């Protein structure tokens, strides 16, 4: 007796919409996947224009799914956020990036900065700062080399969020505003927060040499950021003319396929370290 109509409520899962059902299934797969070590980080170089050197990397998460292969974050991060799996996953992320930093250090490479993406729910979770501190201590990572990429979705007017920002700043960990330009916060507002870097979203960079509006927007951000002594990273740089323009306008870093795509830790080490 699979579905006796009057008792549907007994079979909770079966009464769910197929989409909800598959979400539950995938959430379970993610939890197993984390236990089985299926998540990993890829690294994309951050190129400092002044010195023309790779000064750091952004860590970008991947899921090596047993059946579907290597999945990009847009195929699992949204569900992780919705289901709160982002909390254990984010905890793993922080430890993994600290572990990787120490591993490269122990191999004798010059230390580089590592940036990680922090979801709003991870950031405002009551254990977040404690876990961050714990990971830095456990792996003896110099906090000055860690950069947290947060978005304008963080409730910057909320007392708890402000306290977390202050605490992270006290630890000596750097913070950047990711996807800058896509949200609503003004530079004036950002300036009052303990934030060191703005990352201009790829949406403004990819066509800026053809699209005057986007070019003006990028230029305006650069002028103001320089005055406020904020570093700027331009995302999604694929063409040399974009890099030349950004350099001339005083942009600090570029990131994009022109310099290098995100690659595994092993490949990154071979290609960019040492
Ligand atoms: P994001 O933080 O804006 O990261 C930049 C994305 O742009 C990356 O995609 C990167 O591969 C891609 N990209 C970089 N340069 C270029 C370029 O020149 N051309 C093009 N077409 N694309 C470029 P990815 O790795 O698929 O990550 C997508 C998003 O997933 C990230 O956007 C970030 O919001 C999120 N994400 C990635 N890793 C994590 C993580 O560990 N935790 C959380 N919470 N979110 C993450
Ligand atoms: Ca990012
Ligand atoms: Ca982002
Ligand atoms: Ca972006």
PDB file of C-alpha atoms and ligand atoms in Angstrom:
ATOM      1  CA  UNK A   1       0.000   0.000   0.000  1.00  0.00           C
ATOM      2  CA  UNK A   2       2.066   2.867  -1.247  1.00  0.00           C
ATOM      3  CA  UNK A   3      -0.374   5.735  -1.225  1.00  0.00           C
ATOM      4  CA  UNK A   4      -3.564   5.382   0.746  1.00  0.00           C
ATOM      5  CA  UNK A   5      -4.785   8.941   0.161  1.00  0.00           C
ATOM      6  CA  UNK A   6      -6.020   9.593   3.679  1.00  0.00           C
ATOM      7  CA  UNK A   7      -2.681   8.676   5.215  1.00  0.00           C
ATOM      8  CA  UNK A   8      -0.349  10.591   2.952  1.00  0.00           C
ATOM      9  CA  UNK A   9       0.953  12.554   5.908  1.00  0.00           C
ATOM     10  CA  UNK A  10       2.500   9.383   7.271  1.00  0.00           C
ATOM     11  CA  UNK A  11       4.810   9.155   4.280  1.00  0.00           C
ATOM     12  CA  UNK A  12       6.311  12.561   4.667  1.00  0.00           C
ATOM     13  CA  UNK A  13       8.962  12.253   1.952  1.00  0.00           C
ATOM     14  CA  UNK A  14       6.549  10.812  -0.571  1.00  0.00           C
ATOM     15  CA  UNK A  15       4.207  13.746  -0.220  1.00  0.00           C
ATOM     16  CA  UNK A  16       6.992  16.146  -1.113  1.00  0.00           C
ATOM     17  CA  UNK A  17       7.211  17.729  -4.499  1.00  0.00           C
ATOM     18  CA  UNK A  18       9.796  15.927  -6.694  1.00  0.00           C
ATOM     19  CA  UNK A  19      12.044  19.009  -6.598  1.00  0.00           C
ATOM     20  CA  UNK A  20      12.005  19.051  -2.801  1.00  0.00           C
ATOM     21  CA  UNK A  21      12.625  15.300  -2.814  1.00  0.00           C
ATOM     22  CA  UNK A  22      15.711  15.635  -4.992  1.00  0.00           C
ATOM     23  CA  UNK A  23      16.969  18.509  -2.839  1.00  0.00           C
ATOM     24  CA  UNK A  24      16.762  16.269   0.232  1.00  0.00           C
ATOM     25  CA  UNK A  25      18.543  13.535  -1.681  1.00  0.00           C
ATOM     26  CA  UNK A  26      21.317  15.888  -2.733  1.00  0.00           C
ATOM     27  CA  UNK A  27      21.662  17.312   0.759  1.00  0.00           C
ATOM     28  CA  UNK A  28      22.226  13.782   2.022  1.00  0.00           C
ATOM     29  CA  UNK A  29      24.799  13.205  -0.730  1.00  0.00           C
ATOM     30  CA  UNK A  30      26.595  16.402   0.277  1.00  0.00           C
ATOM     31  CA  UNK A  31      26.776  15.319   3.915  1.00  0.00           C
ATOM     32  CA  UNK A  32      28.185  11.913   2.951  1.00  0.00           C
ATOM     33  CA  UNK A  33      30.467  13.641   0.465  1.00  0.00           C
ATOM     34  CA  UNK A  34      31.968  15.849   3.147  1.00  0.00           C
ATOM     35  CA  UNK A  35      32.652  12.808   5.357  1.00  0.00           C
ATOM     36  CA  UNK A  36      34.197  10.970   2.414  1.00  0.00           C
ATOM     37  CA  UNK A  37      36.460  13.885   1.458  1.00  0.00           C
ATOM     38  CA  UNK A  38      34.816  14.680  -1.881  1.00  0.00           C
ATOM     39  CA  UNK A  39      35.129  18.454  -1.545  1.00  0.00           C
ATOM     40  CA  UNK A  40      38.281  20.224  -2.665  1.00  0.00           C
ATOM     41  CA  UNK A  41      39.636  23.657  -3.453  1.00  0.00           C
ATOM     42  CA  UNK A  42      40.858  25.036  -6.724  1.00  0.00           C
ATOM     43  CA  UNK A  43      43.080  28.118  -6.754  1.00  0.00           C
ATOM     44  CA  UNK A  44      43.066  31.066  -9.139  1.00  0.00           C
ATOM     45  CA  UNK A  45      45.990  33.514  -9.161  1.00  0.00           C
ATOM     46  CA  UNK A  46      45.656  37.113  -7.966  1.00  0.00           C
ATOM     47  CA  UNK A  47      48.079  39.189 -10.000  1.00  0.00           C
ATOM     48  CA  UNK A  48      49.541  42.385  -8.566  1.00  0.00           C
ATOM     49  CA  UNK A  49      49.786  44.907 -11.412  1.00  0.00           C
ATOM     50  CA  UNK A  50      52.524  47.077  -9.908  1.00  0.00           C
ATOM     51  CA  UNK A  51      55.010  44.261  -9.431  1.00  0.00           C
ATOM     52  CA  UNK A  52      53.642  41.956 -12.138  1.00  0.00           C
ATOM     53  CA  UNK A  53      53.722  39.056  -9.726  1.00  0.00           C
ATOM     54  CA  UNK A  54      51.234  36.509  -8.438  1.00  0.00           C
ATOM     55  CA  UNK A  55      50.715  37.674  -4.861  1.00  0.00           C
ATOM     56  CA  UNK A  56      47.899  35.375  -3.874  1.00  0.00           C
ATOM     57  CA  UNK A  57      45.076  33.116  -4.891  1.00  0.00           C
ATOM     58  CA  UNK A  58      41.351  32.825  -4.466  1.00  0.00           C
ATOM     59  CA  UNK A  59      40.249  29.414  -3.205  1.00  0.00           C
ATOM     60  CA  UNK A  60      37.201  28.222  -5.149  1.00  0.00           C
ATOM     61  CA  UNK A  61      35.301  25.170  -4.013  1.00  0.00           C
ATOM     62  CA  UNK A  62      34.637  22.093  -6.122  1.00  0.00           C
ATOM     63  CA  UNK A  63      32.736  18.895  -5.392  1.00  0.00           C
ATOM     64  CA  UNK A  64      34.166  15.717  -6.849  1.00  0.00           C
ATOM     65  CA  UNK A  65      30.837  13.926  -7.084  1.00  0.00           C
ATOM     66  CA  UNK A  66      31.183  10.104  -7.315  1.00  0.00           C
ATOM     67  CA  UNK A  67      28.842   9.889 -10.345  1.00  0.00           C
ATOM     68  CA  UNK A  68      28.730  13.368 -11.851  1.00  0.00           C
ATOM     69  CA  UNK A  69      32.415  14.247 -11.585  1.00  0.00           C
ATOM     70  CA  UNK A  70      33.813  17.646 -10.693  1.00  0.00           C
ATOM     71  CA  UNK A  71      30.953  20.053  -9.937  1.00  0.00           C
ATOM     72  CA  UNK A  72      31.343  23.858  -9.892  1.00  0.00           C
ATOM     73  CA  UNK A  73      30.013  25.763  -6.859  1.00  0.00           C
ATOM     74  CA  UNK A  74      26.893  27.091  -8.567  1.00  0.00           C
ATOM     75  CA  UNK A  75      25.646  23.477  -8.656  1.00  0.00           C
ATOM     76  CA  UNK A  76      25.810  22.939  -4.897  1.00  0.00           C
ATOM     77  CA  UNK A  77      26.536  26.151  -2.926  1.00  0.00           C
ATOM     78  CA  UNK A  78      22.973  27.546  -3.314  1.00  0.00           C
ATOM     79  CA  UNK A  79      21.457  24.350  -1.896  1.00  0.00           C
ATOM     80  CA  UNK A  80      24.120  24.202   0.814  1.00  0.00           C
ATOM     81  CA  UNK A  81      23.093  27.711   1.835  1.00  0.00           C
ATOM     82  CA  UNK A  82      19.396  26.905   1.768  1.00  0.00           C
ATOM     83  CA  UNK A  83      19.818  23.718   3.818  1.00  0.00           C
ATOM     84  CA  UNK A  84      22.370  25.135   6.287  1.00  0.00           C
ATOM     85  CA  UNK A  85      24.854  22.479   5.214  1.00  0.00           C
ATOM     86  CA  UNK A  86      26.939  25.571   4.481  1.00  0.00           C
ATOM     87  CA  UNK A  87      27.836  25.644   8.208  1.00  0.00           C
ATOM     88  CA  UNK A  88      29.802  22.331   8.307  1.00  0.00           C
ATOM     89  CA  UNK A  89      30.995  22.907   4.728  1.00  0.00           C
ATOM     90  CA  UNK A  90      32.204  26.405   5.594  1.00  0.00           C
ATOM     91  CA  UNK A  91      33.966  25.063   8.660  1.00  0.00           C
ATOM     92  CA  UNK A  92      35.768  22.546   6.447  1.00  0.00           C
ATOM     93  CA  UNK A  93      36.612  25.349   3.985  1.00  0.00           C
ATOM     94  CA  UNK A  94      38.357  27.512   6.587  1.00  0.00           C
ATOM     95  CA  UNK A  95      40.377  24.592   7.936  1.00  0.00           C
ATOM     96  CA  UNK A  96      41.283  23.408   4.433  1.00  0.00           C
ATOM     97  CA  UNK A  97      42.589  26.791   3.325  1.00  0.00           C
ATOM     98  CA  UNK A  98      44.677  27.141   6.510  1.00  0.00           C
ATOM     99  CA  UNK A  99      45.965  23.597   6.039  1.00  0.00           C
ATOM    100  CA  UNK A 100      46.932  24.330   2.433  1.00  0.00           C
ATOM    101  CA  UNK A 101      48.736  27.530   3.452  1.00  0.00           C
ATOM    102  CA  UNK A 102      50.775  25.614   6.036  1.00  0.00           C
ATOM    103  CA  UNK A 103      51.466  22.798   3.580  1.00  0.00           C
ATOM    104  CA  UNK A 104      52.966  25.226   1.044  1.00  0.00           C
ATOM    105  CA  UNK A 105      54.893  26.945   3.807  1.00  0.00           C
ATOM    106  CA  UNK A 106      56.333  23.647   5.013  1.00  0.00           C
ATOM    107  CA  UNK A 107      57.419  22.892   1.466  1.00  0.00           C
ATOM    108  CA  UNK A 108      59.475  26.065   1.578  1.00  0.00           C
ATOM    109  CA  UNK A 109      57.520  28.311  -0.783  1.00  0.00           C
ATOM    110  CA  UNK A 110      57.266  32.073  -0.253  1.00  0.00           C
ATOM    111  CA  UNK A 111      53.945  32.584   1.547  1.00  0.00           C
ATOM    112  CA  UNK A 112      51.066  33.913  -0.565  1.00  0.00           C
ATOM    113  CA  UNK A 113      47.732  35.390   0.434  1.00  0.00           C
ATOM    114  CA  UNK A 114      44.745  33.094   0.226  1.00  0.00           C
ATOM    115  CA  UNK A 115      41.218  34.415  -0.213  1.00  0.00           C
ATOM    116  CA  UNK A 116      38.067  32.448   0.630  1.00  0.00           C
ATOM    117  CA  UNK A 117      34.397  33.088  -0.046  1.00  0.00           C
ATOM    118  CA  UNK A 118      32.285  33.345   3.081  1.00  0.00           C
ATOM    119  CA  UNK A 119      28.499  32.947   2.847  1.00  0.00           C
ATOM    120  CA  UNK A 120      26.309  35.266   4.886  1.00  0.00           C
ATOM    121  CA  UNK A 121      24.948  32.420   6.990  1.00  0.00           C
ATOM    122  CA  UNK A 122      28.450  31.201   7.713  1.00  0.00           C
ATOM    123  CA  UNK A 123      29.576  34.701   8.651  1.00  0.00           C
ATOM    124  CA  UNK A 124      26.755  35.391  11.104  1.00  0.00           C
ATOM    125  CA  UNK A 125      26.854  31.921  12.677  1.00  0.00           C
ATOM    126  CA  UNK A 126      27.679  32.256  16.409  1.00  0.00           C
ATOM    127  CA  UNK A 127      30.631  29.827  16.175  1.00  0.00           C
ATOM    128  CA  UNK A 128      32.235  31.441  13.119  1.00  0.00           C
ATOM    129  CA  UNK A 129      34.897  33.609  14.761  1.00  0.00           C
ATOM    130  CA  UNK A 130      35.817  30.907  17.264  1.00  0.00           C
ATOM    131  CA  UNK A 131      36.276  28.373  14.473  1.00  0.00           C
ATOM    132  CA  UNK A 132      38.295  30.846  12.423  1.00  0.00           C
ATOM    133  CA  UNK A 133      40.574  31.522  15.381  1.00  0.00           C
ATOM    134  CA  UNK A 134      40.866  27.779  16.046  1.00  0.00           C
ATOM    135  CA  UNK A 135      41.896  26.997  12.456  1.00  0.00           C
ATOM    136  CA  UNK A 136      44.489  29.799  12.367  1.00  0.00           C
ATOM    137  CA  UNK A 137      45.988  28.499  15.591  1.00  0.00           C
ATOM    138  CA  UNK A 138      45.851  24.799  14.667  1.00  0.00           C
ATOM    139  CA  UNK A 139      47.680  25.346  11.358  1.00  0.00           C
ATOM    140  CA  UNK A 140      49.817  28.244  12.582  1.00  0.00           C
ATOM    141  CA  UNK A 141      48.671  30.401   9.704  1.00  0.00           C
ATOM    142  CA  UNK A 142      49.732  34.038   9.758  1.00  0.00           C
ATOM    143  CA  UNK A 143      46.336  35.843   9.742  1.00  0.00           C
ATOM    144  CA  UNK A 144      47.743  38.630   7.555  1.00  0.00           C
ATOM    145  CA  UNK A 145      47.757  36.152   4.654  1.00  0.00           C
ATOM    146  CA  UNK A 146      44.087  35.274   4.969  1.00  0.00           C
ATOM    147  CA  UNK A 147      41.442  37.325   3.197  1.00  0.00           C
ATOM    148  CA  UNK A 148      37.727  36.737   3.692  1.00  0.00           C
ATOM    149  CA  UNK A 149      35.551  37.628   0.713  1.00  0.00           C
ATOM    150  CA  UNK A 150      32.173  38.740   1.974  1.00  0.00           C
ATOM    151  CA  UNK A 151      29.308  40.207  -0.013  1.00  0.00           C
ATOM    152  CA  UNK A 152      27.101  43.202   0.463  1.00  0.00           C
ATOM    153  CA  UNK A 153      24.365  40.764   1.527  1.00  0.00           C
ATOM    154  CA  UNK A 154      25.832  40.779   5.015  1.00  0.00           C
ATOM    155  CA  UNK A 155      23.581  42.905   7.253  1.00  0.00           C
ATOM    156  CA  UNK A 156      26.209  45.575   7.926  1.00  0.00           C
ATOM    157  CA  UNK A 157      23.826  47.510  10.191  1.00  0.00           C
ATOM    158  CA  UNK A 158      23.219  44.525  12.463  1.00  0.00           C
ATOM    159  CA  UNK A 159      25.022  44.688  15.829  1.00  0.00           C
ATOM    160  CA  UNK A 160      26.195  41.072  15.697  1.00  0.00           C
ATOM    161  CA  UNK A 161      27.569  41.429  12.146  1.00  0.00           C
ATOM    162  CA  UNK A 162      29.435  44.610  13.146  1.00  0.00           C
ATOM    163  CA  UNK A 163      30.935  42.829  16.162  1.00  0.00           C
ATOM    164  CA  UNK A 164      32.060  39.930  13.964  1.00  0.00           C
ATOM    165  CA  UNK A 165      33.727  42.339  11.528  1.00  0.00           C
ATOM    166  CA  UNK A 166      35.546  44.047  14.393  1.00  0.00           C
ATOM    167  CA  UNK A 167      36.656  40.734  15.877  1.00  0.00           C
ATOM    168  CA  UNK A 168      37.979  39.445  12.538  1.00  0.00           C
ATOM    169  CA  UNK A 169      39.816  42.726  12.066  1.00  0.00           C
ATOM    170  CA  UNK A 170      41.365  42.343  15.527  1.00  0.00           C
ATOM    171  CA  UNK A 171      42.622  38.903  14.569  1.00  0.00           C
ATOM    172  CA  UNK A 172      44.527  40.574  11.724  1.00  0.00           C
ATOM    173  CA  UNK A 173      42.546  38.806   9.005  1.00  0.00           C
ATOM    174  CA  UNK A 174      41.782  40.917   5.936  1.00  0.00           C
ATOM    175  CA  UNK A 175      38.367  41.376   4.406  1.00  0.00           C
ATOM    176  CA  UNK A 176      37.160  42.199   0.931  1.00  0.00           C
ATOM    177  CA  UNK A 177      33.787  43.084  -0.496  1.00  0.00           C
ATOM    178  CA  UNK A 178      33.087  40.561  -3.231  1.00  0.00           C
ATOM    179  CA  UNK A 179      30.925  41.231  -6.291  1.00  0.00           C
ATOM    180  CA  UNK A 180      31.234  44.949  -5.572  1.00  0.00           C
ATOM    181  CA  UNK A 181      28.887  47.054  -7.657  1.00  0.00           C
ATOM    182  CA  UNK A 182      26.091  44.494  -7.779  1.00  0.00           C
ATOM    183  CA  UNK A 183      24.629  45.461  -4.393  1.00  0.00           C
ATOM    184  CA  UNK A 184      23.417  48.704  -2.941  1.00  0.00           C
ATOM    185  CA  UNK A 185      26.008  49.826  -0.428  1.00  0.00           C
ATOM    186  CA  UNK A 186      27.844  53.046  -1.135  1.00  0.00           C
ATOM    187  CA  UNK A 187      31.588  53.444  -0.915  1.00  0.00           C
ATOM    188  CA  UNK A 188      31.036  55.965   1.836  1.00  0.00           C
ATOM    189  CA  UNK A 189      29.385  53.252   3.883  1.00  0.00           C
ATOM    190  CA  UNK A 190      32.005  50.613   3.105  1.00  0.00           C
ATOM    191  CA  UNK A 191      34.716  53.063   4.135  1.00  0.00           C
ATOM    192  CA  UNK A 192      33.511  52.956   7.755  1.00  0.00           C
ATOM    193  CA  UNK A 193      33.864  49.172   7.900  1.00  0.00           C
ATOM    194  CA  UNK A 194      37.176  47.369   8.570  1.00  0.00           C
ATOM    195  CA  UNK A 195      37.413  46.297   4.930  1.00  0.00           C
ATOM    196  CA  UNK A 196      40.652  46.352   2.933  1.00  0.00           C
ATOM    197  CA  UNK A 197      39.716  45.402  -0.604  1.00  0.00           C
ATOM    198  CA  UNK A 198      36.943  45.802  -3.153  1.00  0.00           C
ATOM    199  CA  UNK A 199      36.460  43.152  -5.802  1.00  0.00           C
ATOM    200  CA  UNK A 200      34.779  44.582  -8.875  1.00  0.00           C
ATOM    201  CA  UNK A 201      32.375  42.007 -10.226  1.00  0.00           C
ATOM    202  CA  UNK A 202      33.065  40.310 -13.542  1.00  0.00           C
ATOM    203  CA  UNK A 203      29.739  41.636 -14.857  1.00  0.00           C
ATOM    204  CA  UNK A 204      31.316  45.114 -15.129  1.00  0.00           C
ATOM    205  CA  UNK A 205      34.741  44.023 -16.309  1.00  0.00           C
ATOM    206  CA  UNK A 206      34.000  41.545 -19.095  1.00  0.00           C
ATOM    207  CA  UNK A 207      32.697  44.111 -21.605  1.00  0.00           C
ATOM    208  CA  UNK A 208      34.148  47.313 -20.197  1.00  0.00           C
ATOM    209  CA  UNK A 209      36.276  48.083 -23.262  1.00  0.00           C
ATOM    210  CA  UNK A 210      33.166  47.977 -25.468  1.00  0.00           C
ATOM    211  CA  UNK A 211      30.592  49.207 -22.961  1.00  0.00           C
ATOM    212  CA  UNK A 212      31.223  52.808 -21.976  1.00  0.00           C
ATOM    213  CA  UNK A 213      28.844  52.706 -18.988  1.00  0.00           C
ATOM    214  CA  UNK A 214      30.727  49.827 -17.406  1.00  0.00           C
ATOM    215  CA  UNK A 215      34.088  51.405 -18.172  1.00  0.00           C
ATOM    216  CA  UNK A 216      33.029  54.641 -16.462  1.00  0.00           C
ATOM    217  CA  UNK A 217      31.718  52.675 -13.500  1.00  0.00           C
ATOM    218  CA  UNK A 218      34.977  50.737 -13.121  1.00  0.00           C
ATOM    219  CA  UNK A 219      36.984  53.939 -13.435  1.00  0.00           C
ATOM    220  CA  UNK A 220      34.848  55.704 -10.820  1.00  0.00           C
ATOM    221  CA  UNK A 221      35.260  52.842  -8.362  1.00  0.00           C
ATOM    222  CA  UNK A 222      39.037  52.971  -8.906  1.00  0.00           C
ATOM    223  CA  UNK A 223      39.283  56.737  -8.339  1.00  0.00           C
ATOM    224  CA  UNK A 224      37.249  56.576  -5.131  1.00  0.00           C
ATOM    225  CA  UNK A 225      38.938  53.423  -3.815  1.00  0.00           C
ATOM    226  CA  UNK A 226      42.360  55.011  -4.317  1.00  0.00           C
ATOM    227  CA  UNK A 227      41.257  58.027  -2.325  1.00  0.00           C
ATOM    228  CA  UNK A 228      39.944  55.795   0.445  1.00  0.00           C
ATOM    229  CA  UNK A 229      43.160  53.728   0.304  1.00  0.00           C
ATOM    230  CA  UNK A 230      41.337  50.529  -0.485  1.00  0.00           C
ATOM    231  CA  UNK A 231      42.878  47.861  -2.686  1.00  0.00           C
ATOM    232  CA  UNK A 232      40.872  46.889  -5.749  1.00  0.00           C
ATOM    233  CA  UNK A 233      40.731  43.516  -7.477  1.00  0.00           C
ATOM    234  CA  UNK A 234      39.141  43.439 -10.924  1.00  0.00           C
ATOM    235  CA  UNK A 235      37.551  40.048 -11.606  1.00  0.00           C
ATOM    236  CA  UNK A 236      37.115  38.292 -14.912  1.00  0.00           C
ATOM    237  CA  UNK A 237      39.973  39.936 -16.844  1.00  0.00           C
ATOM    238  CA  UNK A 238      40.280  37.985 -20.101  1.00  0.00           C
ATOM    239  CA  UNK A 239      41.878  40.503 -22.490  1.00  0.00           C
ATOM    240  CA  UNK A 240      45.169  42.378 -22.490  1.00  0.00           C
ATOM    241  CA  UNK A 241      43.483  45.731 -23.237  1.00  0.00           C
ATOM    242  CA  UNK A 242      41.422  45.354 -20.047  1.00  0.00           C
ATOM    243  CA  UNK A 243      44.572  44.726 -18.019  1.00  0.00           C
ATOM    244  CA  UNK A 244      46.347  47.716 -19.593  1.00  0.00           C
ATOM    245  CA  UNK A 245      43.388  49.986 -18.860  1.00  0.00           C
ATOM    246  CA  UNK A 246      43.105  48.784 -15.247  1.00  0.00           C
ATOM    247  CA  UNK A 247      46.824  49.226 -14.661  1.00  0.00           C
ATOM    248  CA  UNK A 248      46.760  52.772 -16.012  1.00  0.00           C
ATOM    249  CA  UNK A 249      43.828  53.624 -13.735  1.00  0.00           C
ATOM    250  CA  UNK A 250      45.633  52.365 -10.621  1.00  0.00           C
ATOM    251  CA  UNK A 251      43.893  49.038 -10.025  1.00  0.00           C
ATOM    252  CA  UNK A 252      45.863  46.937  -7.496  1.00  0.00           C
ATOM    253  CA  UNK A 253      45.145  43.360  -8.614  1.00  0.00           C
ATOM    254  CA  UNK A 254      43.573  41.546 -11.511  1.00  0.00           C
ATOM    255  CA  UNK A 255      42.095  38.072 -11.550  1.00  0.00           C
ATOM    256  CA  UNK A 256      40.891  36.274 -14.639  1.00  0.00           C
ATOM    257  CA  UNK A 257      41.540  33.797 -17.400  1.00  0.00           C
ATOM    258  CA  UNK A 258      44.136  36.132 -18.976  1.00  0.00           C
ATOM    259  CA  UNK A 259      46.436  35.443 -16.012  1.00  0.00           C
ATOM    260  CA  UNK A 260      45.179  31.985 -15.107  1.00  0.00           C
ATOM    261  CA  UNK A 261      42.137  29.814 -14.566  1.00  0.00           C
ATOM    262  CA  UNK A 262      41.316  28.146 -11.241  1.00  0.00           C
ATOM    263  CA  UNK A 263      43.342  24.913 -10.993  1.00  0.00           C
ATOM    264  CA  UNK A 264      44.009  22.216  -8.403  1.00  0.00           C
ATOM    265  CA  UNK A 265      46.433  22.843  -5.529  1.00  0.00           C
ATOM    266  CA  UNK A 266      49.024  20.560  -7.155  1.00  0.00           C
ATOM    267  CA  UNK A 267      48.827  22.373 -10.493  1.00  0.00           C
ATOM    268  CA  UNK A 268      48.853  25.775  -8.807  1.00  0.00           C
ATOM    269  CA  UNK A 269      51.972  24.871  -6.912  1.00  0.00           C
ATOM    270  CA  UNK A 270      53.744  23.740 -10.094  1.00  0.00           C
ATOM    271  CA  UNK A 271      52.635  26.684 -12.174  1.00  0.00           C
ATOM    272  CA  UNK A 272      52.711  29.614  -9.749  1.00  0.00           C
ATOM    273  CA  UNK A 273      54.784  28.853  -6.662  1.00  0.00           C
ATOM    274  CA  UNK A 274      58.516  28.536  -6.250  1.00  0.00           C
TER     275      UNK A 274
HETATM  276  P1  LIG B   1      33.104  34.584  -7.286  1.00  0.00           P
HETATM  277  O1  LIG B   1      33.526  34.681  -5.864  1.00  0.00           O
HETATM  278  O2  LIG B   1      32.689  35.850  -7.971  1.00  0.00           O
HETATM  279  O3  LIG B   1      34.303  33.852  -8.030  1.00  0.00           O
HETATM  280  C1  LIG B   1      34.756  34.138  -9.330  1.00  0.00           C
HETATM  281  C2  LIG B   1      34.183  33.164 -10.335  1.00  0.00           C
HETATM  282  O4  LIG B   1      34.490  33.666 -11.642  1.00  0.00           O
HETATM  283  C3  LIG B   1      34.806  31.766 -10.273  1.00  0.00           C
HETATM  284  O5  LIG B   1      33.828  30.827 -10.686  1.00  0.00           O
HETATM  285  C4  LIG B   1      35.909  31.850 -11.329  1.00  0.00           C
HETATM  286  O6  LIG B   1      36.270  30.606 -11.871  1.00  0.00           O
HETATM  287  C5  LIG B   1      35.233  32.721 -12.368  1.00  0.00           C
HETATM  288  N1  LIG B   1      36.206  33.455 -13.199  1.00  0.00           N
HETATM  289  C6  LIG B   1      37.393  33.955 -12.797  1.00  0.00           C
HETATM  290  N2  LIG B   1      38.019  34.574 -13.805  1.00  0.00           N
HETATM  291  C7  LIG B   1      37.220  34.459 -14.874  1.00  0.00           C
HETATM  292  C8  LIG B   1      37.325  34.892 -16.244  1.00  0.00           C
HETATM  293  O7  LIG B   1      38.298  35.544 -16.658  1.00  0.00           O
HETATM  294  N3  LIG B   1      36.300  34.594 -17.078  1.00  0.00           N
HETATM  295  C9  LIG B   1      35.218  33.892 -16.658  1.00  0.00           C
HETATM  296  N4  LIG B   1      34.259  33.621 -17.559  1.00  0.00           N
HETATM  297  N5  LIG B   1      35.069  33.454 -15.377  1.00  0.00           N
HETATM  298  C10 LIG B   1      36.072  33.743 -14.504  1.00  0.00           C
HETATM  299  P2  LIG B   1      33.498  29.555  -9.774  1.00  0.00           P
HETATM  300  O8  LIG B   1      34.749  28.924  -9.272  1.00  0.00           O
HETATM  301  O9  LIG B   1      32.562  28.709 -10.584  1.00  0.00           O
HETATM  302  O10 LIG B   1      32.749  30.164  -8.540  1.00  0.00           O
HETATM  303  C11 LIG B   1      31.469  30.729  -8.692  1.00  0.00           C
HETATM  304  C12 LIG B   1      30.986  31.328  -7.393  1.00  0.00           C
HETATM  305  O11 LIG B   1      30.770  30.329  -6.400  1.00  0.00           O
HETATM  306  C13 LIG B   1      31.975  32.293  -6.754  1.00  0.00           C
HETATM  307  O12 LIG B   1      31.896  33.538  -7.424  1.00  0.00           O
HETATM  308  C14 LIG B   1      31.495  32.313  -5.319  1.00  0.00           C
HETATM  309  O13 LIG B   1      30.405  33.220  -5.175  1.00  0.00           O
HETATM  310  C15 LIG B   1      30.982  30.895  -5.122  1.00  0.00           C
HETATM  311  N6  LIG B   1      31.967  30.086  -4.373  1.00  0.00           N
HETATM  312  C16 LIG B   1      33.075  29.491  -4.847  1.00  0.00           C
HETATM  313  N7  LIG B   1      33.739  28.857  -3.855  1.00  0.00           N
HETATM  314  C17 LIG B   1      33.043  29.086  -2.723  1.00  0.00           C
HETATM  315  C18 LIG B   1      33.232  28.719  -1.344  1.00  0.00           C
HETATM  316  O14 LIG B   1      34.193  28.060  -0.948  1.00  0.00           O
HETATM  317  N8  LIG B   1      32.288  29.152  -0.456  1.00  0.00           N
HETATM  318  C19 LIG B   1      31.209  29.907  -0.844  1.00  0.00           C
HETATM  319  N9  LIG B   1      30.342  30.291   0.088  1.00  0.00           N
HETATM  320  N10 LIG B   1      31.020  30.280  -2.117  1.00  0.00           N
HETATM  321  C20 LIG B   1      31.923  29.883  -3.053  1.00  0.00           C
HETATM  322 CA1  LIG B   2      34.976  35.599  -4.623  1.00  0.00          CA
HETATM  323 CA1  LIG B   3      30.916  36.051  -5.005  1.00  0.00          CA
HETATM  324 CA1  LIG B   4      32.006  37.865  -8.812  1.00  0.00          CA
END
